[in-house]
Coordinates of C-alpha atoms in Angstrom, one line a residue:
Chain A
X8 CA -0.1 -0.2 0.2
X9 CA 1.4 3.5 -1.3
X10 CA 1.9 5.9 2.0
X11 CA 0.2 9.3 1.2
X12 CA 3.3 11.2 0.4
X13 CA 4.2 8.8 -2.7
X14 CA 0.7 8.9 -3.6
X15 CA 1.3 12.9 -3.6
X16 CA 4.5 13.8 -5.1
X17 CA 4.2 16.3 -8.0
X18 CA 4.0 15.5 -11.5
X19 CA 7.1 16.0 -13.4
X20 CA 6.6 18.9 -16.2
X21 CA 7.0 15.3 -18.7
X22 CA 4.6 13.4 -16.8
X23 CA 2.4 16.7 -16.9
X24 CA 2.6 17.2 -20.4
X25 CA 2.1 13.7 -21.4
X26 CA -1.7 13.6 -19.5
X27 CA -2.1 17.0 -21.5
X28 CA -0.9 14.9 -24.3
X29 CA -4.2 12.3 -24.1
X30 CA -6.7 14.8 -23.6
X31 CA -5.7 16.4 -26.7
X32 CA -4.9 14.0 -28.9
X33 CA -7.7 11.8 -28.4
X34 CA -10.3 11.0 -30.7
X35 CA -13.9 9.7 -31.6
X36 CA -12.2 7.0 -33.8
X37 CA -14.7 5.7 -36.3
X38 CA -12.6 4.3 -39.5
X39 CA -9.2 4.1 -38.8
X40 CA -9.6 0.1 -37.4
X41 CA -7.0 -1.8 -37.6
X42 CA -8.0 -6.2 -37.7
X43 CA -5.2 -6.9 -35.8
X44 CA -6.4 -8.0 -31.6
X45 CA -6.7 -6.2 -28.8
X46 CA -4.7 -8.1 -25.9
X47 CA -6.4 -9.1 -23.1
X48 CA -3.3 -7.3 -21.4
X49 CA -4.2 -4.5 -22.9
X50 CA -7.8 -4.7 -22.3
X51 CA -7.0 -5.7 -18.9
X52 CA -5.7 -2.2 -18.5
X53 CA -8.0 0.0 -20.2
X54 CA -10.6 -1.8 -17.6
X55 CA -9.0 -1.5 -14.9
X56 CA -8.7 2.2 -15.5
X57 CA -11.9 2.4 -15.6
X58 CA -13.1 0.7 -12.9
X59 CA -10.8 4.1 -10.8
X60 CA -12.8 6.6 -12.3
X61 CA -14.7 8.3 -9.4
X62 CA -18.1 6.8 -8.5
X63 CA -21.0 8.8 -6.8
X64 CA -20.9 7.1 -3.2
X65 CA -17.8 4.8 -4.0
X66 CA -21.1 2.9 -5.8
X67 CA -18.8 1.1 -8.5
X68 CA -22.0 1.1 -10.7
X69 CA -20.6 0.1 -14.3
X70 CA -20.5 -3.3 -15.7
X71 CA -17.9 -4.2 -18.9
X72 CA -19.8 -6.3 -21.3
X73 CA -17.0 -7.2 -23.8
X74 CA -17.6 -8.1 -26.8
X75 CA -15.5 -10.3 -29.7
X76 CA -18.2 -12.3 -31.0
X77 CA -18.9 -11.4 -34.7
X78 CA -22.5 -12.4 -34.4
X79 CA -23.4 -10.1 -31.6
X80 CA -21.4 -7.4 -33.2
X81 CA -23.9 -7.6 -36.2
X82 CA -26.9 -7.7 -33.8
X83 CA -25.5 -4.7 -32.5
X84 CA -24.4 -2.8 -35.9
X85 CA -28.7 -4.0 -37.0
X86 CA -29.8 -1.6 -33.6
X87 CA -27.1 1.3 -34.9
X88 CA -28.2 0.8 -38.6
X89 CA -32.5 0.9 -37.9
X90 CA -31.5 4.4 -35.4
X91 CA -29.3 5.6 -37.9
X92 CA -32.2 5.4 -40.9
X93 CA -34.3 6.9 -38.6
X94 CA -31.9 9.7 -37.2
X95 CA -31.2 10.9 -41.1
X96 CA -34.9 11.8 -41.6
X97 CA -34.9 14.1 -38.4
X98 CA -32.5 16.8 -39.8
X99 CA -35.0 19.6 -40.8
X100 CA -33.0 20.6 -44.0
X101 CA -32.2 18.5 -47.0
X102 CA -28.5 19.6 -47.3
X103 CA -27.9 18.7 -43.5
X104 CA -29.6 15.2 -43.8
X105 CA -27.3 14.7 -47.0
X106 CA -24.1 15.8 -45.0
X107 CA -25.5 13.3 -41.9
X108 CA -26.2 10.0 -44.3
X109 CA -22.6 10.5 -45.3
X110 CA -20.9 10.3 -42.5
X111 CA -18.8 7.5 -41.3
X112 CA -20.0 7.4 -37.6
X113 CA -19.1 3.6 -36.4
X114 CA -16.6 1.0 -36.6
X115 CA -18.9 -1.7 -34.7
X116 CA -18.1 -4.6 -37.3
X117 CA -14.6 -3.8 -38.1
X118 CA -13.3 -2.6 -34.1
X119 CA -11.9 -6.2 -32.9
X120 CA -13.7 -5.4 -29.9
X121 CA -16.6 -3.8 -28.2
X122 CA -17.5 -2.8 -25.2
X123 CA -20.7 -1.6 -23.6
X124 CA -20.4 0.2 -20.2
X125 CA -23.4 0.2 -18.1
X126 CA -24.8 1.5 -14.5
X127 CA -26.5 -0.2 -12.1
X128 CA -28.5 2.1 -10.4
X129 CA -29.6 -0.8 -7.6
X130 CA -25.9 -1.9 -7.1
X131 CA -26.3 -0.3 -3.5
X132 CA -29.6 0.0 -2.4
X133 CA -31.9 3.0 -2.3
X134 CA -30.3 5.7 -0.8
X135 CA -26.8 6.8 -2.1
X136 CA -24.5 9.0 -0.7
X137 CA -24.0 12.2 -3.1
X138 CA -26.9 11.4 -4.9
X139 CA -29.5 12.1 -2.8
X140 CA -30.9 15.3 -4.6
X141 CA -28.7 14.9 -8.0
X142 CA -30.3 11.6 -9.1
X143 CA -28.4 11.4 -12.3
X144 CA -24.9 11.1 -10.4
X145 CA -24.6 7.6 -10.6
X146 CA -25.0 7.5 -14.7
X147 CA -22.6 9.9 -14.2
X148 CA -20.0 7.8 -12.4
X149 CA -20.5 5.6 -15.8
X150 CA -19.2 8.0 -18.0
X151 CA -16.5 9.2 -15.7
X152 CA -15.3 5.6 -16.4
X153 CA -15.7 5.7 -20.1
X154 CA -13.7 8.8 -20.0
X155 CA -10.5 7.4 -17.8
X156 CA -10.3 4.2 -20.4
X157 CA -10.4 6.3 -23.5
X158 CA -7.4 8.7 -22.6
X159 CA -5.8 5.4 -21.5
X160 CA -6.6 4.3 -24.5
X161 CA -5.3 6.9 -26.0
X162 CA -2.0 6.1 -24.4
X163 CA -1.7 3.1 -25.4
X164 CA -2.1 3.8 -28.9
X165 CA -5.7 1.8 -29.2
X166 CA -8.8 4.2 -30.6
X167 CA -11.4 4.1 -29.4
X168 CA -15.2 5.1 -30.8
X169 CA -18.6 5.8 -28.5
X170 CA -21.3 5.1 -30.7
X171 CA -24.6 6.6 -29.5
X172 CA -27.0 6.3 -32.1
X173 CA -29.4 3.4 -30.8
X174 CA -32.7 3.0 -29.3
X175 CA -31.3 1.9 -25.5
X176 CA -34.2 -0.7 -26.2
X177 CA -32.4 -2.1 -29.2
X178 CA -29.5 -2.2 -28.0
X179 CA -30.5 -4.0 -24.3
X180 CA -31.6 -6.3 -26.9
X181 CA -28.3 -7.0 -28.8
X182 CA -26.9 -8.2 -25.8
X183 CA -29.4 -9.5 -23.3
X184 CA -29.0 -6.2 -21.2
X185 CA -31.9 -6.5 -18.5
X186 CA -34.6 -3.6 -18.9
X187 CA -33.0 -2.0 -15.0
X188 CA -29.8 -1.7 -16.2
X189 CA -29.0 1.3 -18.5
X190 CA -26.4 1.3 -21.4
X191 CA -24.3 4.0 -20.8
X192 CA -22.1 3.6 -24.0
X193 CA -21.1 1.2 -26.6
X194 CA -17.4 1.4 -27.3
X195 CA -15.7 0.2 -30.8
X196 CA -12.1 -0.3 -29.5
X197 CA -8.9 -1.4 -31.3
X198 CA -5.3 -0.4 -32.9
X199 CA -5.9 2.5 -35.4
X200 CA -4.2 3.1 -39.0
X201 CA -3.4 6.6 -37.4
X202 CA -5.5 9.7 -35.2
X203 CA -6.9 12.4 -36.7
X204 CA -5.4 15.9 -35.8
X205 CA -8.7 17.0 -35.1
X206 CA -12.4 16.2 -34.3
X207 CA -13.7 14.5 -37.3
X208 CA -16.8 16.7 -37.1
X209 CA -14.8 19.8 -36.4
X210 CA -13.1 18.9 -39.7
X211 CA -15.7 18.1 -41.9
X212 CA -17.1 21.6 -41.2
X213 CA -19.9 20.2 -39.0
X214 CA -19.8 22.5 -36.5
X215 CA -16.8 24.8 -35.6
X216 CA -14.9 24.5 -31.8
X217 CA -16.2 27.3 -30.0
X218 CA -13.8 29.8 -28.6
X219 CA -13.5 28.8 -24.4
X220 CA -13.2 32.1 -23.4
X221 CA -16.5 32.6 -24.1
X222 CA -18.0 30.1 -22.2
X223 CA -16.4 31.0 -19.4
X224 CA -18.8 33.2 -16.5
X225 CA -17.4 35.0 -13.6
X226 CA -19.4 34.2 -10.3
X227 CA -22.9 34.2 -11.4
X228 CA -24.3 33.1 -15.0
X229 CA -24.1 35.4 -18.3
X230 CA -21.5 37.7 -16.0
X231 CA -18.6 37.2 -18.9
X232 CA -15.6 39.4 -19.5
X233 CA -13.4 39.0 -22.0
X234 CA -11.0 41.0 -20.7
X235 CA -10.3 39.0 -17.5
X236 CA -6.5 37.3 -17.1
X237 CA -8.5 33.7 -17.3
X238 CA -9.9 34.8 -20.8
X239 CA -6.8 36.1 -21.9
X240 CA -4.8 32.9 -21.3
X241 CA -7.5 30.9 -22.7
X242 CA -7.5 32.9 -25.8
X243 CA -3.9 32.2 -25.8
X244 CA -4.1 28.8 -25.4
X245 CA -6.4 28.4 -28.4
X246 CA -3.6 29.3 -30.9
Chain B
X9 CA -1.5 22.7 -37.4
X10 CA 0.2 19.1 -36.6
X11 CA -0.2 16.7 -39.1
X12 CA -1.7 13.2 -38.4
X13 CA 1.4 11.5 -38.0
X14 CA 2.6 13.9 -35.6
X15 CA -0.6 13.2 -33.6
X16 CA -0.5 9.8 -34.0
X17 CA 3.3 8.7 -32.8
X18 CA 3.0 5.9 -30.4
X19 CA 3.6 7.2 -26.5
X20 CA 6.6 6.3 -24.8
X21 CA 6.5 4.3 -21.7
X22 CA 7.0 7.0 -19.5
X23 CA 4.4 9.4 -21.2
X24 CA 1.8 5.9 -21.1
X25 CA 2.8 5.8 -17.2
X26 CA 1.9 9.0 -17.0
X27 CA -1.6 9.0 -17.7
X28 CA -2.1 5.9 -15.6
X29 CA -0.6 7.6 -12.6
X30 CA -3.0 10.6 -13.3
X31 CA -5.7 8.1 -13.6
X32 CA -4.9 5.8 -10.0
X33 CA -4.0 8.4 -8.1
X34 CA -6.9 11.3 -8.8
X35 CA -9.0 11.6 -5.6
X36 CA -11.9 13.4 -4.5
X37 CA -11.0 16.1 -2.2
X38 CA -12.7 17.3 0.7
X39 CA -10.4 18.5 3.9
X40 CA -6.9 19.2 2.3
X41 CA -7.2 22.4 0.7
X42 CA -4.6 25.0 1.0
X43 CA -5.7 28.6 1.2
X44 CA -3.4 29.6 -1.6
X45 CA -4.7 31.2 -4.9
X46 CA -4.7 29.0 -8.0
X47 CA -3.3 31.3 -10.8
X48 CA -5.1 31.9 -14.0
X49 CA -2.6 30.5 -16.1
X50 CA -3.7 26.6 -14.3
X51 CA -7.1 27.3 -13.7
X52 CA -7.5 28.2 -17.8
X53 CA -4.8 24.8 -18.6
X54 CA -7.8 22.9 -16.9
X55 CA -10.5 24.6 -18.3
X56 CA -9.2 23.9 -21.9
X57 CA -8.5 20.5 -21.0
X58 CA -12.5 20.1 -20.0
X59 CA -13.2 22.2 -23.1
X60 CA -11.3 19.2 -25.3
X61 CA -13.3 16.5 -23.8
X62 CA -15.4 14.4 -26.5
X63 CA -18.9 16.1 -27.4
X64 CA -21.7 14.4 -28.8
X65 CA -22.6 15.9 -32.7
X66 CA -19.3 18.3 -31.4
X67 CA -22.0 20.0 -29.5
X68 CA -19.6 21.2 -26.9
X69 CA -23.0 22.0 -24.3
X70 CA -20.6 23.0 -21.8
X71 CA -20.2 26.6 -19.7
X72 CA -17.8 27.1 -17.3
X73 CA -18.9 29.3 -14.0
X74 CA -15.8 30.5 -12.1
X75 CA -17.0 31.0 -8.4
X76 CA -14.2 33.1 -6.4
X77 CA -16.4 35.6 -4.3
X78 CA -16.7 34.4 -0.8
X79 CA -20.5 35.3 -0.4
X80 CA -21.2 33.5 -3.9
X81 CA -19.3 30.6 -2.4
X82 CA -21.8 31.0 1.0
X83 CA -24.7 31.1 -0.9
X84 CA -23.5 27.6 -2.6
X85 CA -22.4 26.4 0.7
X86 CA -26.0 26.9 2.3
X87 CA -27.8 25.1 -0.4
X88 CA -24.8 22.3 0.5
X89 CA -26.0 22.5 4.2
X90 CA -29.8 22.4 3.0
X91 CA -29.5 19.1 1.1
X92 CA -27.1 17.6 3.2
X93 CA -29.6 17.5 6.5
X94 CA -32.1 16.4 4.2
X95 CA -29.4 13.4 3.3
X96 CA -28.4 12.3 6.7
X97 CA -32.1 11.5 7.6
X98 CA -32.6 9.7 4.5
X99 CA -30.1 6.4 5.7
X100 CA -32.3 3.9 7.3
X101 CA -30.3 2.8 9.9
X102 CA -29.0 4.8 12.9
X103 CA -25.5 3.8 12.7
X104 CA -24.9 4.6 8.8
X105 CA -27.1 8.3 9.5
X106 CA -24.5 9.1 12.3
X107 CA -22.1 7.9 9.8
X108 CA -22.7 10.3 7.3
X109 CA -23.2 13.2 9.2
X110 CA -19.6 12.6 10.6
X111 CA -18.0 12.4 7.2
X112 CA -16.1 15.8 5.6
X113 CA -18.2 15.9 2.1
X114 CA -17.2 19.7 1.0
X115 CA -14.8 22.1 0.8
X116 CA -17.0 24.8 -0.7
X117 CA -16.0 27.4 1.2
X118 CA -12.1 26.5 2.0
X119 CA -11.4 25.7 -1.8
X120 CA -10.4 28.7 -3.3
X121 CA -11.7 28.3 -6.6
X122 CA -15.4 27.1 -7.0
X123 CA -16.6 25.8 -10.7
X124 CA -19.8 24.5 -12.5
X125 CA -19.9 22.8 -15.1
X126 CA -23.2 23.1 -16.8
X127 CA -25.1 22.0 -19.5
X128 CA -27.0 24.0 -22.4
X129 CA -28.9 21.2 -23.9
X130 CA -30.4 23.4 -26.6
X131 CA -26.9 24.7 -27.8
X132 CA -27.4 23.7 -31.4
X133 CA -30.7 23.9 -31.6
X134 CA -33.3 20.7 -31.3
X135 CA -31.7 18.2 -33.9
X136 CA -27.6 16.8 -32.2
X137 CA -25.9 14.2 -34.2
X138 CA -25.6 11.1 -31.8
X139 CA -28.4 12.3 -29.7
X140 CA -31.1 11.5 -31.7
X141 CA -32.1 8.3 -29.6
X142 CA -30.0 8.9 -26.4
X143 CA -31.3 11.6 -24.7
X144 CA -29.0 11.8 -22.1
X145 CA -25.9 12.1 -24.5
X146 CA -25.4 15.7 -24.3
X147 CA -25.6 15.4 -20.2
X148 CA -22.6 13.1 -21.0
X149 CA -20.9 15.2 -22.9
X150 CA -20.6 17.7 -20.1
X151 CA -19.7 14.6 -17.7
X152 CA -16.6 13.9 -19.6
X153 CA -15.7 17.3 -19.7
X154 CA -15.4 17.0 -15.5
X155 CA -13.1 14.2 -16.0
X156 CA -11.0 15.9 -18.2
X157 CA -10.6 18.6 -15.9
X158 CA -9.8 16.0 -12.7
X159 CA -7.1 14.4 -14.4
X160 CA -5.6 17.5 -15.6
X161 CA -5.6 18.9 -12.0
X162 CA -4.3 15.5 -10.9
X163 CA -1.4 16.1 -13.0
X164 CA -0.7 20.2 -11.9
X165 CA -1.2 19.0 -8.1
X166 CA -4.5 20.5 -7.9
X167 CA -7.4 18.9 -5.7
X168 CA -10.8 18.7 -6.9
X169 CA -13.9 17.8 -5.4
X170 CA -17.0 17.2 -7.0
X171 CA -19.8 18.0 -4.5
X172 CA -23.5 16.9 -5.3
X173 CA -25.6 17.3 -2.5
X174 CA -27.6 19.7 -3.5
X175 CA -31.2 20.4 -4.7
X176 CA -30.1 21.6 -8.2
X177 CA -32.8 24.4 -8.4
X178 CA -31.1 25.8 -4.7
X179 CA -27.4 25.8 -6.5
X180 CA -28.8 27.3 -9.9
X181 CA -30.1 30.4 -7.5
X182 CA -27.3 30.3 -5.3
X183 CA -25.1 31.0 -9.2
X184 CA -28.0 32.7 -11.0
X185 CA -28.0 29.5 -13.6
X186 CA -31.2 29.8 -15.8
X187 CA -33.5 26.6 -15.1
X188 CA -33.1 25.1 -18.6
X189 CA -29.3 25.0 -17.9
X190 CA -28.7 21.6 -16.5
X191 CA -25.6 22.3 -13.9
X192 CA -23.7 18.7 -13.8
X193 CA -20.6 19.4 -11.5
X194 CA -19.9 21.8 -8.6
X195 CA -16.5 21.1 -8.2
X196 CA -13.9 22.7 -5.7
X197 CA -10.3 23.5 -6.8
X198 CA -7.1 24.3 -5.0
X199 CA -3.7 23.4 -3.9
X200 CA -3.7 20.6 -1.4
X201 CA -1.6 19.4 1.5
X202 CA -1.9 15.9 0.3
X203 CA -3.4 13.3 -1.6
X204 CA -4.8 10.5 0.4
X205 CA -4.0 6.8 -1.0
X206 CA -7.5 5.4 -1.6
X207 CA -10.5 7.2 -1.7
X208 CA -11.8 8.5 1.2
X209 CA -15.0 6.2 1.4
X210 CA -13.0 3.1 0.4
X211 CA -10.4 3.7 3.5
X212 CA -13.4 4.7 5.7
X213 CA -14.9 1.3 5.2
X214 CA -17.9 2.5 3.7
X215 CA -18.1 0.9 0.7
X216 CA -15.4 -1.6 -0.4
X217 CA -13.4 -1.4 -3.8
X218 CA -15.1 -4.3 -6.2
X219 CA -12.8 -6.7 -7.4
X220 CA -13.2 -5.7 -11.5
X221 CA -12.8 -8.9 -12.9
X222 CA -16.2 -9.6 -11.5
X223 CA -17.9 -6.7 -13.3
X224 CA -16.9 -8.2 -16.9
X225 CA -18.9 -10.0 -19.0
X226 CA -18.8 -11.9 -22.0
X227 CA -20.6 -11.5 -25.3
X228 CA -23.9 -11.2 -23.6
X229 CA -25.0 -10.0 -19.9
X230 CA -24.7 -12.0 -16.9
X231 CA -21.6 -14.4 -19.1
X232 CA -18.6 -14.2 -16.8
X233 CA -15.8 -16.4 -16.7
X234 CA -13.4 -16.0 -13.9
X235 CA -10.8 -18.1 -15.6
X236 CA -10.8 -15.8 -18.7
X237 CA -7.2 -14.3 -19.7
X238 CA -8.7 -11.1 -19.2
X239 CA -10.1 -11.5 -15.9
X240 CA -7.1 -13.0 -14.7
X241 CA -5.0 -10.1 -15.7
X242 CA -7.7 -7.7 -13.8
X243 CA -7.0 -9.9 -10.3
X244 CA -3.3 -9.8 -11.1
X245 CA -3.6 -5.8 -11.7
X246 CA -5.9 -6.1 -8.2
X247 CA -2.8 -6.6 -6.4

């Protein structure tokens, strides 16, 4: 068991830079998966990282459903395909609808591993420390597990894509997940040919990156200050 | 603009270890805050990291409300205190109720910076790529921003505590957040005397760390396999 002092010693500049590198080069991967298998050793490190996410009341509400069966991947893909076709009809203007349909949005069948991260809302009983007033906190814990895994994967050179275009019930049916268990994320995981330099939706002009300094308020909602040193620092980081 | 090749080059062993170190030594800080100010330079790097979280449809639904005013902190603390008193009455047995009341669960007034990360569900209109079928995806994007910030903060030697014991409406009132904006997390941020070696709720015996290998299923819900190489790797990482 490490002592507090060893846990607490400062990160070196190089260590700090590595953490920022993982954060800033993490990508949602859809089309760059290679067929090379992901070893159980690497996958275990990724799941171990996810399992060390923060969880409300130390509830650890997650499960990790590992999909390697081509048959199961095809069932998951069919659930995606149905929702994707429905989604295309929802965009009000033609141009947007066509651009949406042309996007590559998932690698369910190509990625060697699928991973569904779930939330068991009843894991530790009805009263959960920290969830008494914000009822969604357990769902958020499982999301933190997703993000931990995603950053660890980036450091391993492994790509991750989060597919959310499913009717939740269809995804549950494809994976035999009971009704009471919430599927949080279906992740496509695998080695990749490369990582894009910027998010694909940004590169393709779907939406622009917002200037972070415009999203900052001070002490009360709506109180921005473009001249505040924090805003200036954020603007400087942007370029 | 970096080329794909530079974004894609592999992390060194030391870089990879640094990312895992941030993941495994990140703590929810309640009682170790020091009064030293957090510089705008560091805070900007943290918010920049949060702003580079994944977001559904590249929606970037978050805002960052920075609280440094003691008066506003007191309003936030009053909202916490009311919910905390209510929460204590919810635990069914006496022993649990007393243990809950004795726990230090927040550093709202001590931490030099408070930061509320929110979700604007209407930011890019009613139809959002990737949110058509899983309506909570935008909330999850803001949670990913929280986790990015938390890990970046650990690498900076900065402690973060997520306070969730609020009536959301009371937190909104304390910060003048409009009804349509969802407060996702109120974070206490500051330099710390030390980081605990393990999560405080684990150390205090509130709940144990679950064995990760027992949370893994293969190809369908409920299909565990304690002898699978992945399960064995996870058990080995535990010790």
